[in-house]
Coordinates of C-alpha atoms in Angstrom, one line a residue:
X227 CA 85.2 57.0 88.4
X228 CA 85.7 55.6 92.2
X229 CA 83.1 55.1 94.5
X230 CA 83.1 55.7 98.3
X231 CA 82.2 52.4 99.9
X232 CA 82.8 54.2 103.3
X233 CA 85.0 52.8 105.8
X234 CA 84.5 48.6 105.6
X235 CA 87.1 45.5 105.7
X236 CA 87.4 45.4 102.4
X237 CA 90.7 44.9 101.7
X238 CA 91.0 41.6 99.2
X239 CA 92.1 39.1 99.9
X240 CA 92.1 37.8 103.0
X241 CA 94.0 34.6 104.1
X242 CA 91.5 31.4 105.2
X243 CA 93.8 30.0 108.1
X244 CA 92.7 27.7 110.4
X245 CA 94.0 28.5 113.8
X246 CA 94.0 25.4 116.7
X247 CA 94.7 25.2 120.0
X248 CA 94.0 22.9 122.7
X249 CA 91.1 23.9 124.9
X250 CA 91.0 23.9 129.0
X251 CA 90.2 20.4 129.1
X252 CA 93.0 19.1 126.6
X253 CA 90.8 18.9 123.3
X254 CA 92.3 19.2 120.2
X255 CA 90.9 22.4 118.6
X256 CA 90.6 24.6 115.5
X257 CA 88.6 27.9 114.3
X258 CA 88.8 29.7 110.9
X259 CA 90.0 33.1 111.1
X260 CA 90.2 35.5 108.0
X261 CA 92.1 38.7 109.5
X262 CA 95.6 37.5 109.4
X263 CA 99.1 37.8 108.0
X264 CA 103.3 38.2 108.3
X265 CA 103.6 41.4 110.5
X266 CA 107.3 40.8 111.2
X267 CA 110.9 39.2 109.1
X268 CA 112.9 39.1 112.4
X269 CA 111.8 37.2 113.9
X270 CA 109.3 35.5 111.8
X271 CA 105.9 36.5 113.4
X272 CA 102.2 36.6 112.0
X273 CA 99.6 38.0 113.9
X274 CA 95.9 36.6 113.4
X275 CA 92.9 38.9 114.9
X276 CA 90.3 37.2 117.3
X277 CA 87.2 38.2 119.1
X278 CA 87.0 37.3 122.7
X279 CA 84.1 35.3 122.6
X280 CA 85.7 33.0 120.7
X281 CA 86.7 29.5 122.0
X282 CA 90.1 29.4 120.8
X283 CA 90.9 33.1 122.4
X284 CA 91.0 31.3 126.1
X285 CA 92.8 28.5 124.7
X286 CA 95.6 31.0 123.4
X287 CA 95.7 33.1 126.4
X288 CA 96.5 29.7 128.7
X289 CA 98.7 27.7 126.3
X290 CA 100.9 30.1 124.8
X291 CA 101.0 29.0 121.7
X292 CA 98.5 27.9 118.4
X293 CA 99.2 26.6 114.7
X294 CA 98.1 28.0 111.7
X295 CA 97.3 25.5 109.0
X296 CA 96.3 26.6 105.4
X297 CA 93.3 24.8 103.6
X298 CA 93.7 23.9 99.7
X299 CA 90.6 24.7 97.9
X300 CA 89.7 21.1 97.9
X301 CA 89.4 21.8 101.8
X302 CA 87.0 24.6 101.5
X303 CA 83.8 22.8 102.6
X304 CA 86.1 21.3 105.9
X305 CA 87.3 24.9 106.5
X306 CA 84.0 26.8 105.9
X307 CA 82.4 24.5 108.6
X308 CA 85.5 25.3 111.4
X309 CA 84.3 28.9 111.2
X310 CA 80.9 28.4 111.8
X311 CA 80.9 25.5 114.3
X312 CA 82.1 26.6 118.2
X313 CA 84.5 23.8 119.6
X314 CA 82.3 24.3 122.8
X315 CA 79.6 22.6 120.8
X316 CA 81.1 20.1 118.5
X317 CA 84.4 18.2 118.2
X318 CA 85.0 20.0 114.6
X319 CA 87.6 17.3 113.8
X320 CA 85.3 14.1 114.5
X321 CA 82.6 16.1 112.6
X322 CA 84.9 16.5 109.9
X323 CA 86.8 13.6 109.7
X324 CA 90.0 15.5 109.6
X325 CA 93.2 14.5 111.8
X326 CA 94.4 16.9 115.0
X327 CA 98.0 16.3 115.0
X328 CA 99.7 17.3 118.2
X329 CA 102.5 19.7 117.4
X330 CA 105.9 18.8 118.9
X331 CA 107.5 22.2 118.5
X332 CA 104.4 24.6 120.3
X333 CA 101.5 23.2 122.7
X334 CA 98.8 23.4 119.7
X335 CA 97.6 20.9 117.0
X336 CA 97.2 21.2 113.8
X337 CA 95.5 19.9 110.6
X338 CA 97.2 16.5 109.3
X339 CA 95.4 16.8 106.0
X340 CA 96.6 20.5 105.2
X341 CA 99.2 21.3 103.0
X342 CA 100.9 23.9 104.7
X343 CA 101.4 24.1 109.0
X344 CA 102.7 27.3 110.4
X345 CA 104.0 26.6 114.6
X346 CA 103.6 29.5 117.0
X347 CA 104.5 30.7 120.1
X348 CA 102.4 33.8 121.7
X349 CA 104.6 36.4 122.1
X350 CA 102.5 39.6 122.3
X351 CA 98.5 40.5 122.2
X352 CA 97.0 44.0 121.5
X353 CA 93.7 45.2 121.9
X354 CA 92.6 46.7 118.7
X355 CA 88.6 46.9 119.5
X356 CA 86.3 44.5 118.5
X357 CA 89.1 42.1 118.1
X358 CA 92.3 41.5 120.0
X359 CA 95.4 40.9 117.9
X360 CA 97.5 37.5 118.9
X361 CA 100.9 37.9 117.2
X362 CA 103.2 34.6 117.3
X363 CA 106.8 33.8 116.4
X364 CA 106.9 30.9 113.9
X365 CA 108.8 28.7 114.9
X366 CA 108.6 26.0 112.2
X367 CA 106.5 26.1 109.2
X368 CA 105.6 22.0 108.1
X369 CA 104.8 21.6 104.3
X370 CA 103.5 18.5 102.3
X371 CA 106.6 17.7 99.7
X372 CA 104.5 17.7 96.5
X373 CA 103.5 21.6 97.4
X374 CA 107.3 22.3 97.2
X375 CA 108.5 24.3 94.4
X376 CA 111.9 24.0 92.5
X377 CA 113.3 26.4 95.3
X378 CA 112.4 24.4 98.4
X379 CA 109.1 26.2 99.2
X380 CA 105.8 26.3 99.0
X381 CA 104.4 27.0 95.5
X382 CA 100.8 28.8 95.7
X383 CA 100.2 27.3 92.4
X384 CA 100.8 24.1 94.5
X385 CA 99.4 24.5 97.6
X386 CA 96.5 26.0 96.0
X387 CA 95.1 28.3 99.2
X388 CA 92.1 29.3 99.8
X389 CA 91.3 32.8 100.0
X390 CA 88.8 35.3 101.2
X391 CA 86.8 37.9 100.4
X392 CA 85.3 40.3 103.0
X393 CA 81.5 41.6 103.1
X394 CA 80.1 39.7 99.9
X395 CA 81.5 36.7 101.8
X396 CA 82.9 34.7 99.1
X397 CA 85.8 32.0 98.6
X398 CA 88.4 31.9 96.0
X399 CA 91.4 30.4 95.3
X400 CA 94.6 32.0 93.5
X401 CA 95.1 33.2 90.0
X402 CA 97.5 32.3 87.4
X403 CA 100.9 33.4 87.6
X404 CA 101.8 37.0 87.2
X405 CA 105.4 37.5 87.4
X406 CA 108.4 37.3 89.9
X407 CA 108.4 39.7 92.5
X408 CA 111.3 42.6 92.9
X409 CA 112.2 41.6 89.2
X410 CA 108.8 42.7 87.7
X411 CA 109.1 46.5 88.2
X412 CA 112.6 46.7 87.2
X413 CA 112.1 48.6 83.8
X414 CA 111.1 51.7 86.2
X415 CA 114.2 52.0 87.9
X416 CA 117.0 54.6 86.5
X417 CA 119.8 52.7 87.3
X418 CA 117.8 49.5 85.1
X419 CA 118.8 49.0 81.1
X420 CA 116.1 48.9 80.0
X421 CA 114.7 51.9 81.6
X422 CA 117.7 54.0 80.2
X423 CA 117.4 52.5 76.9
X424 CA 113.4 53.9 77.1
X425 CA 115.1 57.0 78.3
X426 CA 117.3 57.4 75.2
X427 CA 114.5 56.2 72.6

């Protein structure tokens, strides 16, 4: 039997992406934002969800452009502490040790350390409430080579991102491996053998 948990964020999981930007004074800088993902194929675009009192919002707004870089699990401590630090405050990357590496596709830097780097330009906001939707066009995505899979691309098994859960606040990482997508549900399809031969048993 379901319960009603009334109407909460609680859709699992959510991504842990580090967003950076270079504030109004030139400084290399970087927040964690969990309410994120792909929101378009073509082009490429992800949209991330900010409040406005945030420091990287301004930074966004005036640049253009920000980076999304994805923490392995090894990075959780590094990318718990970008989300509750304010780059008004602190220089998060001195305080972290981690490297600020100027982007030469967008006007943003990103994490050095990090094993996947998505490049964005700002090409729409919308105002959603609480929080103010930035959605970018990717316009490179930079990946360390051991993450790679046979394929070319990043293996989650590889890359090992860290994920989020909403309301009980927790961080996880991803499972084993489940099976290939658009292959998996096959059997269902009429037009699939096996499904006729289930038909016909």
């Amino acid at each position: 039997m379901k319960v009603s948990l009334g109407a909460k964020t609680l859709a699992q999981p959510a991504p842990v992406w580090i967003v950076g930007s270079y504030d109004e004074h030139g400084n290399p800088n970087a927040m964690t934002a969990a309410w994120g993902g792909i929101c378009c194929s073509k082009p490429p675009c992800l949209a991330v969800s900010l409040r406005e009192e945030r420091h990287t919002y301004a930074s966004i707004l005036a640049r253009k452009a920000f980076t999304v870089s994805v923490p392995s699990v090894k990075y959780a401590p590094q990318a718990d502490y970008f989300g509750i630090a304010s780059g008004r405050d602190v220089n998060k990357f001195a305080v972290t040790g981690l490297t600020p590496v100027r982007s030469e596709v967008v006007d943003a830097p990103y994490v050095g350390e990090f094993p996947l780097i998505l490049e964005c330009v700002l090409v729409r906001t919308v105002e959603l409430g609480m929080h103010v939707q930035f959605i970018g066009e990717i316009l490179d995505v930079k990946a360390d080579e051991d993450v790679l899979g046979p394929g070319g691309y990043p293996d989650a098994a590889r890359v090992q991102p860290l994920i989020f859960t909403p309301v009980n606040r927790a961080y996880h990482t991803v499972g084993e491996y489940a099976g290939q997508a658009f292959s998996l549900g096959l059997g269902y399809r009429e037009d699939h053998p096996a499904a006729s031969r289930a038909a016909k048993a």
